[in-house]
Short mmCIF file of C-alpha atoms in Angstrom, two decimals:
data_model
loop_
_atom_site.label_atom_id
_atom_site.label_comp_id
_atom_site.label_asym_id
_atom_site.label_seq_id
_atom_site.Cartn_x
_atom_site.Cartn_y
_atom_site.Cartn_z
CA UNK V 139 -107.05 6.77 -35.58
CA UNK V 140 -105.66 10.26 -36.29
CA UNK V 141 -103.14 9.81 -33.50
CA UNK V 142 -101.90 6.48 -34.88
CA UNK V 143 -101.60 7.75 -38.45
CA UNK V 144 -99.74 10.85 -37.30
CA UNK V 145 -97.35 8.91 -35.06
CA UNK V 146 -96.63 6.33 -37.74
CA UNK V 147 -96.31 8.74 -40.66
CA UNK V 148 -92.47 8.93 -40.64
CA UNK V 149 -92.43 5.15 -40.64
CA UNK V 150 -94.82 5.04 -43.65
CA UNK V 151 -92.49 7.46 -45.46
CA UNK V 152 -89.52 5.24 -44.64
CA UNK V 153 -91.50 2.15 -45.69
CA UNK V 154 -92.47 3.51 -49.11
CA UNK V 155 -88.88 4.58 -49.77
CA UNK V 156 -87.55 1.14 -48.84
CA UNK V 157 -90.19 -0.71 -50.84
CA UNK V 158 -89.63 1.47 -53.92
CA UNK V 159 -85.86 0.97 -53.71
CA UNK V 160 -86.22 -2.81 -53.39
CA UNK V 161 -89.00 -3.25 -55.99
CA UNK V 162 -88.65 -0.27 -58.37
CA UNK V 163 -90.66 -1.81 -61.25
CA UNK V 164 -93.58 -2.66 -58.94
CA UNK V 165 -93.95 0.97 -57.85
CA UNK V 166 -93.59 2.54 -61.28
CA UNK V 167 -96.48 3.56 -63.54
CA UNK V 168 -99.13 3.01 -60.93
CA UNK V 169 -102.61 4.31 -61.69
CA UNK V 170 -104.07 6.78 -59.20
CA UNK V 171 -107.36 5.22 -58.11
CA UNK V 172 -110.57 6.80 -56.86
CA UNK V 173 -111.37 4.91 -53.66
CA UNK V 174 -114.33 5.14 -51.28
CA UNK V 175 -113.48 4.21 -47.70
CA UNK V 176 -116.59 3.63 -45.58
CA UNK V 177 -115.85 2.70 -41.95
CA UNK V 178 -119.22 1.09 -41.40
CA UNK V 179 -118.95 0.08 -37.75
CA UNK V 180 -118.38 3.76 -36.80
CA UNK V 181 -121.50 4.84 -38.72
CA UNK V 182 -123.70 3.11 -36.14
CA UNK V 183 -122.00 4.76 -33.16
CA UNK V 184 -125.28 5.75 -31.46
CA UNK V 185 -126.12 2.12 -30.78
CA UNK V 186 -122.91 0.09 -30.64
CA UNK V 187 -120.55 2.86 -29.39
CA UNK V 188 -117.35 1.38 -30.85
CA UNK V 189 -115.56 4.73 -30.86
CA UNK V 190 -116.58 5.54 -27.28
CA UNK V 191 -115.52 2.10 -26.01
CA UNK V 192 -112.15 2.34 -27.74
CA UNK V 193 -111.00 4.72 -25.02
CA UNK V 194 -112.38 2.51 -22.23
CA UNK V 195 -110.84 -0.89 -23.01
CA UNK V 196 -113.07 -1.76 -25.98
CA UNK V 197 -111.87 -3.48 -29.16
CA UNK V 198 -109.11 -1.60 -30.98
CA UNK V 199 -108.16 -4.07 -33.74
CA UNK V 200 -110.70 -2.69 -36.25
CA UNK V 201 -109.65 0.93 -35.64
CA UNK V 202 -105.99 -0.07 -35.93
CA UNK V 203 -106.54 -1.82 -39.26
CA UNK V 204 -108.62 1.00 -40.74
CA UNK V 205 -105.93 3.49 -39.69
CA UNK V 206 -103.20 1.52 -41.43
CA UNK V 207 -105.27 0.97 -44.55
CA UNK V 208 -106.01 4.67 -44.89
CA UNK V 209 -102.36 5.56 -44.33
CA UNK V 210 -101.16 2.99 -46.88
CA UNK V 211 -103.63 4.04 -49.61
CA UNK V 212 -102.84 7.70 -48.95
CA UNK V 213 -99.06 7.42 -49.16
CA UNK V 214 -99.44 5.29 -52.30
CA UNK V 215 -101.05 8.36 -53.84
CA UNK V 216 -104.67 7.31 -54.29
CA UNK V 217 -107.65 9.66 -54.23
CA UNK V 218 -109.60 8.81 -51.06
CA UNK V 219 -113.17 9.66 -50.08
CA UNK V 220 -113.57 8.70 -46.41
CA UNK V 221 -116.93 8.34 -44.69
CA UNK V 222 -117.95 7.18 -41.24
CA UNK V 223 -121.57 8.38 -41.27
CA UNK V 224 -124.59 8.10 -43.52
CA UNK V 225 -124.69 11.72 -44.71
CA UNK V 226 -121.08 11.78 -45.86
CA UNK V 227 -121.61 8.49 -47.67
CA UNK V 228 -124.70 9.89 -49.41
CA UNK V 229 -122.73 12.91 -50.58
CA UNK V 230 -119.89 10.76 -51.97
CA UNK V 231 -122.28 8.40 -53.74
CA UNK V 232 -124.11 11.31 -55.31
CA UNK V 233 -120.83 12.67 -56.66
CA UNK V 234 -120.11 9.36 -58.42
CA UNK V 235 -123.57 8.03 -59.13
CA UNK V 236 -123.68 9.30 -62.73
CA UNK V 237 -120.68 7.14 -63.67
CA UNK V 238 -119.80 9.45 -66.54
CA UNK V 239 -116.89 8.29 -68.72
CA UNK V 240 -115.52 11.79 -69.11
CA UNK V 241 -112.80 12.95 -66.69
CA UNK V 242 -113.16 15.76 -64.18
CA UNK V 243 -111.76 19.20 -65.04
CA UNK V 244 -108.42 18.27 -63.38
CA UNK V 245 -108.07 15.34 -65.74
CA UNK V 246 -108.77 12.68 -63.09
CA UNK V 247 -111.22 9.88 -63.78
CA UNK V 248 -114.82 10.34 -62.64
CA UNK V 249 -115.25 6.58 -62.22
CA UNK V 250 -115.01 4.92 -58.83
CA UNK V 251 -112.30 2.25 -58.82
CA UNK V 252 -112.54 0.59 -55.40
CA UNK V 253 -114.80 0.58 -52.35
CA UNK V 254 -113.34 -0.42 -48.99
CA UNK V 255 -115.91 -1.08 -46.29
CA UNK V 256 -116.92 -3.65 -43.68
CA UNK V 257 -120.05 -5.76 -43.25
CA UNK V 258 -121.93 -2.98 -41.44
CA UNK V 259 -120.89 -0.60 -44.17
CA UNK V 260 -122.09 -2.95 -46.86
CA UNK V 261 -125.50 -2.87 -45.21
CA UNK V 262 -125.45 0.96 -45.35
CA UNK V 263 -124.70 0.79 -49.06
CA UNK V 264 -128.02 -1.00 -49.60
CA UNK V 265 -129.65 2.40 -49.20
CA UNK V 266 -127.89 3.19 -52.50
CA UNK V 267 -128.95 -0.01 -54.25
CA UNK V 268 -128.27 0.95 -57.87
CA UNK V 269 -124.83 2.30 -56.98
CA UNK V 270 -123.65 -0.70 -55.00
CA UNK V 271 -125.14 -3.15 -57.53
CA UNK V 272 -123.22 -1.47 -60.34
CA UNK V 273 -120.02 -1.49 -58.26
CA UNK V 274 -120.29 -4.80 -56.38
CA UNK V 275 -117.17 -6.14 -58.10
CA UNK V 276 -115.20 -3.17 -56.78
CA UNK V 277 -116.01 -3.88 -53.13
CA UNK V 278 -113.23 -4.94 -50.75
CA UNK V 279 -114.72 -6.04 -47.44
CA UNK V 280 -112.66 -5.84 -44.24
CA UNK V 281 -113.54 -9.12 -42.55
CA UNK V 282 -111.31 -10.01 -39.57
CA UNK V 283 -111.96 -13.72 -39.24
CA UNK V 284 -112.72 -14.31 -42.91
CA UNK V 285 -115.57 -15.96 -44.80
CA UNK V 286 -115.74 -19.45 -46.27
CA UNK V 287 -117.59 -20.47 -49.44
CA UNK V 288 -120.25 -22.36 -47.49
CA UNK V 289 -121.40 -19.11 -45.86
CA UNK V 290 -120.95 -16.69 -48.72
CA UNK V 291 -123.49 -18.54 -50.83
CA UNK V 292 -126.92 -18.08 -49.18
CA UNK V 293 -128.57 -21.03 -50.93
CA UNK V 294 -125.77 -23.43 -50.00
CA UNK V 295 -125.92 -22.41 -46.37
CA UNK V 296 -129.68 -22.80 -46.13
CA UNK V 297 -129.54 -26.20 -47.77
CA UNK V 298 -126.74 -27.41 -45.46
CA UNK V 299 -127.55 -25.41 -42.34
CA UNK V 300 -127.71 -28.41 -40.00
CA UNK V 301 -124.26 -29.71 -40.86
CA UNK V 302 -122.74 -26.21 -40.79
CA UNK V 303 -124.21 -25.23 -37.42
CA UNK V 304 -123.42 -26.17 -33.85
CA UNK V 305 -124.56 -25.92 -30.26
CA UNK V 306 -125.30 -22.20 -30.07
CA UNK V 307 -126.73 -20.93 -33.33
CA UNK V 308 -128.13 -21.96 -36.72
CA UNK V 309 -127.85 -18.46 -38.18
CA UNK V 310 -125.52 -16.83 -40.70
CA UNK V 311 -125.96 -13.10 -39.96
CA UNK V 312 -122.48 -12.06 -41.15
CA UNK V 313 -122.43 -14.10 -44.36
CA UNK V 314 -124.48 -14.37 -47.51
CA UNK V 315 -123.07 -11.36 -49.37
CA UNK V 316 -122.38 -13.26 -52.58
CA UNK V 317 -118.98 -11.63 -53.12
CA UNK V 318 -116.03 -13.54 -54.47
CA UNK V 319 -114.17 -14.85 -51.46
CA UNK V 320 -111.03 -12.84 -52.33
CA UNK V 321 -113.08 -9.67 -51.94
CA UNK V 322 -112.98 -10.40 -48.18
CA UNK V 323 -109.80 -8.86 -46.71
CA UNK V 324 -108.65 -10.28 -43.38
CA UNK V 325 -106.72 -9.29 -40.23
CA UNK V 326 -104.34 -12.29 -40.29
CA UNK V 327 -103.28 -14.46 -43.25
CA UNK V 328 -105.37 -17.44 -42.17
CA UNK V 329 -107.26 -18.44 -45.32
CA UNK V 330 -106.07 -18.14 -48.89
CA UNK V 331 -109.68 -18.07 -50.08
CA UNK V 332 -109.72 -14.55 -48.68
CA UNK V 333 -107.19 -11.75 -49.23
CA UNK V 334 -104.77 -10.82 -46.46
CA UNK V 335 -104.78 -7.08 -45.66
CA UNK V 336 -103.16 -7.13 -42.21
CA UNK V 337 -101.84 -4.17 -40.22
CA UNK V 338 -98.54 -2.71 -39.07
CA UNK V 339 -96.97 -3.80 -35.81
CA UNK V 340 -96.30 -1.01 -33.33
CA UNK V 341 -92.71 -1.17 -32.13
CA UNK V 342 -90.19 1.53 -31.46
CA UNK V 343 -87.52 -0.03 -33.67
CA UNK V 344 -89.75 0.19 -36.75
CA UNK V 345 -90.33 3.88 -36.01
CA UNK V 346 -86.58 4.45 -35.91
CA UNK V 347 -86.44 5.36 -32.21
CA UNK V 348 -83.06 5.09 -30.56
CA UNK V 349 -82.68 2.81 -27.55
CA UNK V 350 -82.43 5.75 -25.16
CA UNK V 351 -85.70 7.17 -26.46
CA UNK V 352 -87.62 3.93 -26.09
CA UNK V 353 -89.66 4.39 -22.93
CA UNK V 354 -89.95 1.62 -20.36
CA UNK V 355 -91.69 1.48 -16.99
CA UNK V 356 -88.79 -0.43 -15.37
CA UNK V 357 -85.78 -2.49 -16.40
CA UNK V 358 -86.56 -5.90 -17.86
CA UNK V 359 -83.10 -7.09 -16.76
CA UNK V 360 -83.73 -6.23 -13.09
CA UNK V 361 -87.29 -7.51 -12.64
CA UNK V 362 -89.23 -10.68 -13.50
CA UNK V 363 -92.60 -9.37 -14.62
CA UNK V 364 -95.49 -10.52 -16.79
CA UNK V 365 -98.36 -8.68 -18.47
CA UNK V 366 -101.65 -10.56 -18.74
CA UNK V 367 -103.38 -10.32 -22.14
CA UNK V 368 -106.98 -9.38 -21.30
CA UNK V 369 -108.30 -5.87 -20.76
CA UNK V 370 -111.77 -6.65 -19.37
CA UNK V 371 -112.73 -8.62 -16.29
CA UNK V 372 -114.75 -11.28 -18.06
CA UNK V 373 -111.68 -12.41 -20.01
CA UNK V 374 -110.04 -13.50 -16.71
CA UNK V 375 -112.85 -15.87 -15.73
CA UNK V 376 -112.03 -19.57 -15.90
CA UNK V 377 -108.26 -19.07 -15.75
CA UNK V 378 -107.92 -18.41 -12.03
CA UNK V 379 -105.44 -21.27 -11.42
CA UNK V 380 -103.00 -20.35 -14.25
CA UNK V 381 -103.04 -16.74 -13.01
CA UNK V 382 -102.24 -17.91 -9.46
CA UNK V 383 -99.24 -19.87 -10.76
CA UNK V 384 -98.10 -16.84 -12.72
CA UNK V 385 -98.35 -14.75 -9.50
CA UNK V 386 -96.24 -17.30 -7.61
CA UNK V 387 -93.41 -17.05 -10.10
CA UNK V 388 -93.40 -13.40 -11.23
CA UNK V 389 -94.79 -9.95 -10.69
CA UNK V 390 -98.08 -9.71 -12.61
CA UNK V 391 -99.29 -6.60 -14.43
CA UNK V 392 -102.65 -5.99 -16.01
CA UNK V 393 -104.48 -3.38 -18.12
CA UNK V 394 -108.06 -4.18 -17.07
CA UNK V 395 -110.08 -1.03 -17.58
CA UNK V 396 -113.15 -2.16 -15.62
CA UNK V 397 -111.30 -3.59 -12.60
CA UNK V 398 -109.45 -0.60 -11.12
CA UNK V 399 -111.69 -0.51 -8.04
CA UNK V 400 -112.13 -4.23 -7.46
CA UNK V 401 -108.88 -5.13 -5.76
CA UNK V 402 -110.92 -7.00 -3.17
CA UNK V 403 -111.47 -9.79 -5.71
CA UNK V 404 -109.01 -12.63 -5.11
CA UNK V 405 -108.18 -12.77 -8.80
CA UNK V 406 -106.81 -9.23 -8.80
CA UNK V 407 -104.94 -9.41 -5.48
CA UNK V 408 -101.21 -8.95 -5.97
CA UNK V 409 -101.79 -7.72 -9.51
CA UNK V 410 -100.46 -4.33 -10.63
CA UNK V 411 -103.44 -3.12 -12.66
CA UNK V 412 -102.65 -0.06 -14.78
CA UNK V 413 -106.20 0.25 -16.14
CA UNK V 414 -106.70 1.47 -19.69
CA UNK V 415 -103.46 2.47 -21.42
CA UNK V 416 -102.82 4.18 -24.72
CA UNK V 417 -100.56 2.65 -27.38
CA UNK V 418 -97.32 4.29 -26.23
CA UNK V 419 -97.97 3.26 -22.63
CA UNK V 420 -98.66 -0.32 -23.72
CA UNK V 421 -95.37 -0.35 -25.66
CA UNK V 422 -93.51 0.92 -22.62
CA UNK V 423 -95.01 -1.85 -20.52
CA UNK V 424 -94.23 -4.53 -23.12
CA UNK V 425 -90.61 -3.37 -23.23
CA UNK V 426 -90.44 -3.79 -19.45
CA UNK V 427 -92.03 -7.21 -18.89
CA UNK V 428 -90.47 -10.55 -19.83
CA UNK V 429 -93.77 -12.38 -20.48
CA UNK V 430 -96.99 -11.51 -22.29
CA UNK V 431 -99.48 -14.08 -21.00
CA UNK V 432 -102.40 -15.25 -23.13
CA UNK V 433 -105.45 -16.68 -21.39
CA UNK V 434 -107.27 -17.89 -24.50
CA UNK V 435 -109.28 -14.81 -25.34
CA UNK V 436 -109.50 -12.45 -27.21
CA UNK V 437 -108.83 -14.44 -30.36
CA UNK V 438 -106.35 -13.13 -32.94
CA UNK V 439 -105.82 -9.58 -31.67
CA UNK V 440 -102.80 -7.49 -32.63
CA UNK V 441 -101.17 -7.50 -29.17
CA UNK V 442 -99.21 -10.79 -29.46
CA UNK V 443 -97.26 -9.45 -32.46
CA UNK V 444 -96.65 -6.18 -30.62
CA UNK V 445 -95.36 -8.16 -27.65
CA UNK V 446 -92.66 -10.05 -29.55
CA UNK V 447 -91.84 -6.84 -31.46
CA UNK V 448 -90.94 -5.31 -28.10
CA UNK V 449 -88.88 -8.29 -26.91
CA UNK V 450 -91.42 -9.97 -24.63
CA UNK V 451 -92.14 -13.72 -24.75
CA UNK V 452 -95.71 -14.57 -25.72
CA UNK V 453 -97.31 -17.53 -23.96
CA UNK V 454 -100.00 -18.55 -26.41
CA UNK V 455 -102.87 -20.53 -24.85
CA UNK V 456 -103.41 -23.81 -26.77
CA UNK V 457 -106.86 -25.40 -26.83
CA UNK V 458 -107.28 -29.07 -25.98
CA UNK V 459 -110.07 -29.19 -28.54
CA UNK V 460 -109.99 -26.66 -31.44
CA UNK V 461 -112.60 -23.92 -31.12
CA UNK V 462 -115.06 -23.63 -34.06
CA UNK V 463 -118.49 -22.20 -34.79
CA UNK V 464 -119.85 -25.64 -33.85
CA UNK V 465 -118.59 -25.67 -30.24
CA UNK V 466 -117.89 -22.07 -29.23
CA UNK V 467 -120.48 -19.38 -28.55
CA UNK V 468 -118.29 -16.48 -29.62
CA UNK V 469 -117.62 -18.14 -33.00
CA UNK V 470 -121.09 -19.63 -33.45
CA UNK V 471 -122.24 -17.04 -36.01
CA UNK V 472 -118.95 -16.35 -37.73
CA UNK V 473 -119.16 -17.31 -41.45
CA UNK V 474 -116.22 -19.70 -41.32
CA UNK V 475 -115.40 -23.31 -40.50
CA UNK V 476 -111.93 -22.38 -39.29
CA UNK V 477 -110.56 -24.30 -36.32
CA UNK V 478 -108.68 -22.25 -33.72
CA UNK V 479 -106.02 -24.48 -32.18
CA UNK V 480 -104.83 -21.65 -29.91
CA UNK V 481 -105.57 -18.05 -28.99
CA UNK V 482 -103.55 -16.85 -32.00
CA UNK V 483 -102.74 -19.67 -34.50
CA UNK V 484 -100.50 -17.36 -36.57
CA UNK V 485 -98.12 -17.09 -33.61
CA UNK V 486 -97.65 -20.86 -33.38
CA UNK V 487 -95.26 -20.76 -36.34
CA UNK V 488 -92.69 -18.69 -34.44
CA UNK V 489 -91.99 -21.11 -31.61
CA UNK V 490 -89.39 -20.57 -28.83
CA UNK V 491 -87.80 -18.34 -27.78
CA UNK V 492 -90.40 -15.82 -28.96
CA UNK V 493 -93.60 -17.85 -28.55
CA UNK V 494 -94.61 -20.84 -26.44
CA UNK V 495 -97.92 -22.42 -27.42
CA UNK V 496 -98.99 -24.57 -24.46
CA UNK V 497 -101.97 -25.87 -22.50
CA UNK V 498 -102.00 -23.30 -19.73
CA UNK V 499 -104.17 -25.63 -17.59
CA UNK V 500 -101.35 -28.18 -17.42
CA UNK V 501 -99.58 -26.92 -14.28
CA UNK V 502 -96.31 -28.76 -14.82
CA UNK V 503 -95.97 -27.52 -18.40
CA UNK V 504 -97.04 -24.00 -17.43
CA UNK V 505 -94.44 -23.73 -14.63
CA UNK V 506 -91.66 -24.99 -16.88
CA UNK V 507 -92.66 -22.60 -19.66
CA UNK V 508 -92.73 -19.60 -17.30
CA UNK V 509 -89.24 -20.54 -16.04
CA UNK V 510 -87.93 -20.71 -19.62
CA UNK V 511 -89.61 -17.45 -20.61
CA UNK V 512 -88.11 -15.63 -17.62
CA UNK V 513 -84.58 -16.68 -18.59
CA UNK V 514 -84.99 -16.03 -22.35
CA UNK V 515 -83.81 -12.78 -23.86
CA UNK V 516 -85.23 -12.90 -27.38
CA UNK V 517 -84.44 -10.08 -29.80
CA UNK V 518 -87.44 -8.05 -30.97
CA UNK V 519 -88.94 -9.45 -34.16
CA UNK V 520 -91.43 -8.08 -36.70
CA UNK V 521 -92.55 -10.31 -39.61
CA UNK V 522 -91.99 -8.62 -42.96
CA UNK V 523 -95.70 -8.85 -43.87
CA UNK V 524 -96.56 -6.82 -40.74
CA UNK V 525 -94.03 -4.06 -41.40
CA UNK V 526 -94.89 -0.82 -43.20
CA UNK V 527 -92.69 -1.87 -46.14
CA UNK V 528 -94.37 -5.27 -46.36
CA UNK V 529 -97.90 -3.89 -46.08
CA UNK V 530 -97.25 -1.22 -48.69
CA UNK V 531 -95.91 -3.77 -51.14
CA UNK V 532 -98.93 -6.01 -50.62
CA UNK V 533 -101.58 -3.26 -50.75
CA UNK V 534 -99.97 -1.57 -53.74
CA UNK V 535 -100.00 -4.79 -55.78
CA UNK V 536 -103.45 -5.92 -54.72
CA UNK V 537 -105.27 -2.68 -55.49
CA UNK V 538 -103.59 -2.42 -58.87
CA UNK V 539 -103.85 -6.06 -59.96
CA UNK V 540 -106.87 -7.75 -58.37
CA UNK V 541 -109.85 -7.58 -60.76
CA UNK V 542 -113.25 -9.06 -60.01
CA UNK V 543 -115.18 -7.19 -62.64
CA UNK V 544 -114.40 -9.56 -65.50
CA UNK V 545 -115.25 -13.17 -66.06
CA UNK V 546 -113.84 -15.54 -63.47
CA UNK V 547 -111.88 -17.51 -66.05
CA UNK V 548 -110.25 -14.39 -67.50
CA UNK V 549 -107.10 -14.54 -65.38
CA UNK V 550 -104.54 -11.77 -65.78
CA UNK V 551 -103.00 -11.88 -62.29
CA UNK V 552 -101.37 -13.74 -60.63
CA UNK V 553 -99.50 -14.88 -63.73
CA UNK V 554 -100.88 -18.17 -65.04
CA UNK V 555 -97.34 -19.54 -65.22
CA UNK V 556 -97.37 -19.60 -61.41
CA UNK V 557 -99.97 -22.40 -61.34
CA UNK V 558 -98.92 -25.67 -59.76
CA UNK V 559 -101.56 -28.46 -59.58
CA UNK V 560 -101.47 -30.70 -56.53
CA UNK V 561 -103.72 -33.57 -55.51
CA UNK V 562 -105.09 -33.80 -51.97
CA UNK V 563 -104.66 -36.92 -49.90
CA UNK V 564 -107.99 -38.76 -49.41
CA UNK V 565 -106.62 -40.54 -46.37
CA UNK V 566 -105.82 -37.24 -44.65
CA UNK V 567 -109.17 -35.62 -45.59
CA UNK V 568 -107.15 -32.63 -46.80
CA UNK V 569 -108.24 -29.18 -47.81
CA UNK V 570 -106.47 -27.65 -50.78
CA UNK V 571 -104.74 -25.32 -48.32
CA UNK V 572 -103.20 -28.32 -46.54
CA UNK V 573 -102.38 -30.15 -49.81
CA UNK V 574 -100.57 -27.16 -51.26
CA UNK V 575 -98.74 -26.48 -48.02
CA UNK V 576 -97.47 -30.07 -47.96
CA UNK V 577 -95.56 -29.15 -51.12
CA UNK V 578 -94.52 -25.76 -49.62
CA UNK V 579 -96.97 -23.89 -51.84
CA UNK V 580 -100.10 -21.91 -51.00
CA UNK V 581 -103.54 -22.42 -52.53
CA UNK V 582 -104.40 -19.79 -55.14
CA UNK V 583 -108.21 -19.55 -55.62
CA UNK V 584 -107.83 -17.35 -58.70
CA UNK V 585 -106.60 -20.43 -60.57
CA UNK V 586 -109.61 -22.68 -59.80
CA UNK V 587 -111.17 -22.13 -63.27
CA UNK V 588 -107.94 -23.44 -64.84
CA UNK V 589 -108.10 -26.75 -62.95
CA UNK V 590 -111.87 -27.04 -63.24
CA UNK V 591 -111.66 -28.44 -66.76
CA UNK V 592 -112.48 -31.78 -68.34
CA UNK V 593 -108.93 -32.29 -69.61
CA UNK V 594 -107.47 -31.66 -66.14
CA UNK V 595 -109.78 -34.24 -64.60
CA UNK V 596 -108.79 -36.83 -67.22
CA UNK V 597 -105.08 -36.02 -66.88
CA UNK V 598 -105.14 -36.63 -63.15
CA UNK V 599 -107.70 -39.45 -63.14
CA UNK V 600 -107.71 -41.28 -66.46
CA UNK V 601 -110.31 -43.77 -65.24
CA UNK V 602 -113.03 -41.08 -65.43
CA UNK V 603 -113.23 -41.05 -69.27
CA UNK V 604 -116.78 -39.98 -70.09
CA UNK V 605 -118.02 -40.20 -66.49
CA UNK V 606 -117.12 -36.57 -65.64
CA UNK V 607 -120.11 -34.66 -64.28
CA UNK V 608 -120.76 -31.34 -62.61
CA UNK V 609 -121.73 -30.84 -58.96
CA UNK V 610 -122.24 -27.80 -56.75
CA UNK V 611 -119.82 -28.57 -53.92
CA UNK V 612 -117.05 -26.68 -52.11
CA UNK V 613 -114.84 -29.73 -52.70
CA UNK V 614 -115.06 -29.62 -56.52
CA UNK V 615 -113.20 -30.24 -58.68
CA UNK V 616 -112.44 -33.70 -57.25
CA UNK V 617 -112.30 -37.25 -58.57
CA UNK V 618 -114.54 -37.22 -61.67
CA UNK V 619 -116.51 -34.15 -60.59
CA UNK V 620 -116.27 -30.61 -61.94
CA UNK V 621 -117.49 -27.52 -60.13
CA UNK V 622 -120.95 -26.47 -61.28
CA UNK V 623 -121.11 -23.33 -59.10
CA UNK V 624 -118.01 -21.07 -59.31
CA UNK V 625 -119.14 -19.28 -56.11
CA UNK V 626 -118.28 -22.48 -54.24
CA UNK V 627 -114.65 -22.72 -55.28
CA UNK V 628 -112.81 -23.21 -51.98
CA UNK V 629 -109.24 -23.65 -50.80
CA UNK V 630 -110.28 -24.21 -47.17
CA UNK V 631 -113.06 -26.80 -47.46
CA UNK V 632 -112.12 -30.36 -46.64
CA UNK V 633 -113.96 -33.67 -46.88
CA UNK V 634 -115.93 -34.98 -43.95
CA UNK V 635 -115.18 -38.33 -42.35
CA UNK V 636 -117.88 -39.84 -44.60
CA UNK V 637 -116.05 -38.61 -47.76
CA UNK V 638 -112.85 -40.64 -47.48
CA UNK V 639 -112.58 -41.26 -51.23
CA UNK V 640 -112.33 -37.57 -52.22
CA UNK V 641 -109.16 -36.48 -54.03
CA UNK V 642 -109.29 -32.75 -54.74
CA UNK V 643 -107.54 -30.99 -57.65
CA UNK V 644 -105.83 -28.04 -56.00
CA UNK V 645 -104.42 -24.90 -57.66
CA UNK V 646 -101.23 -23.83 -55.91
CA UNK V 647 -98.45 -21.26 -56.33
CA UNK V 648 -95.22 -20.30 -54.65
CA UNK V 649 -94.92 -17.26 -52.34
CA UNK V 650 -92.44 -14.70 -51.16
CA UNK V 651 -90.69 -15.26 -47.85
CA UNK V 652 -92.80 -13.70 -45.06
CA UNK V 653 -95.30 -12.44 -47.69
CA UNK V 654 -97.71 -15.26 -48.54
CA UNK V 655 -100.13 -12.93 -50.31
CA UNK V 656 -97.71 -12.53 -53.25
CA UNK V 657 -95.98 -15.02 -55.56
CA UNK V 658 -92.42 -14.65 -56.83
CA UNK V 659 -93.75 -13.60 -60.28
CA UNK V 660 -96.41 -11.28 -58.87
CA UNK V 661 -94.14 -8.24 -58.64
#
C-alpha cells in the first residue's frame, strides 16, 4: 500500500490540479473533515493472513482500493486517523469518544465527521458500541460487490430467506447491518443503490511516463502473445480446452504463483509462467502482450481495466447462464441479487477493439476472436471515473455532500431539481435501474421519499383514488402501493415472474459523461 501511494503520488498531485482547474467552484471552500479509516480485513491478519498472501498471489483489489482512498482523502486535505489493528482503533475512539462540541487547541473540530471501514472493521467497532451507535450515520462501508435492500434489512431477509437463497447457502453473513444502502461504497459502479468509490487504473500514461521509459518485456509488434488472467492454479480448472486453443494460436504467459514447479501438468506445458509479479512487472507484461485472456474468475478484479489501459485486448468470458447467489457457490452468501453476465460486466460496455465479451467454450467464436485480437492495435484507454482526476472529483463531492444523519426526506443533495420520474415496464419486469437507463438516466435512491407520496401515486395512476395503501416491499412505490419501510427503498429490485402487473415509480437523474456517480447539477 505504501509503495502504491508513493508511486502514484505525482499522479495524484497532477489529478488534483487538473480537477481544480476544471471545476474550481467544486474545490473551493471545502471543509476539512476528521475521518477515521479502519482497514478491518488487515486487523484480523493472524487468522486470514490477507497481508501475507498479497505478496504470494493473494487478492490485491482490497489493498489497491484502500490505498487509493487514503491517497485521495489525504491530498484533498482531510484529517485522517488510520488503523489496521484493534489497539490503534481503541486509541482513536478514546480520543473522540467524548464528542465535545468545543474545538481542539489548534481550532480544528473535535467531532468525528466520517468513518471509512469494511464489514470486518464494522464488527470490530462493536467493541465500542456506544461510539459506533452514536456515529452509525457517519459510516461509509467499503463493500466490493455491493449490498441490496433485501439483505441489508435483517427482518426482511429472514422472512423471505427461501426465495432469496439458492443451492449452496441460506445464510446472510455479510449483510444485515441496517445502514442506508448508499453507505455501502463499491469497487465498480454496478448498483446505484450503493455509492461508487472505485479505484485508479495503473497505467504509465496516467503517471506521465514517456514512451521510452515505459518498460516492456518484449515488443508487442514483433510477437503474438497473450497473458492469462488467473494467478492461482484453481482458477485454471475447467477451462483446459480454451487454454489449449489459445496455445495453438499464440504464445501464452501466466502469473500463477503456486504453479512455478508444476510444469509437468499438461495445462501448464508450453506456458511461460512468470510466477508472482509486482505491479510494475505486471504493467510491463501487459504492454508486451496483445491479449489479456479472462477465464471467468476472479469476478470484477482491477486487472481488465489495467489491461486496456496498457493497450492489450481483454477477452471477457461471458456466461451462458448469469451467475447469482442462487446458482454459484462463490456468490452464495454475497448480500446481493446481482446477475453476473460475464467475468467483468462493466467491461462489456467498451466492446471491440478494446474488449470482446464471448463464450470462451464456443471454439469457433473463440478462434475468430483471438484472430481479431491479434490483429487489433487499440490505443490505451482509461475511463474518466477510474482516473485520479475522476476519482478525486467524485470523492471530494461525496464526502462533502452525502448526509445520512438527518431525516431521509430532508434532501439537500443531489439537487431536487435533478429528479426525473419514470415508470417501469410491467411487461419487462424492470428494476428502476433498467427503467431509468431506458431513458438514459440513472436511478437516484436519495429521491425515493419524493416519489413515495400519495399525490405522486395519483398523478401516475389516477385509478387508485382512495385505494392507496402502504406495504413493506423493495418494489414500492408501485401501482397503488406506497413504501411502508424506507429501509427497503431499492433501485435494483425487480418484480418476479409472478408479479407481472407491477409498475414501479422510479426516481431518476442525469449523469456526467464517464462519471455516473454525479449529476450535471451536482458540482
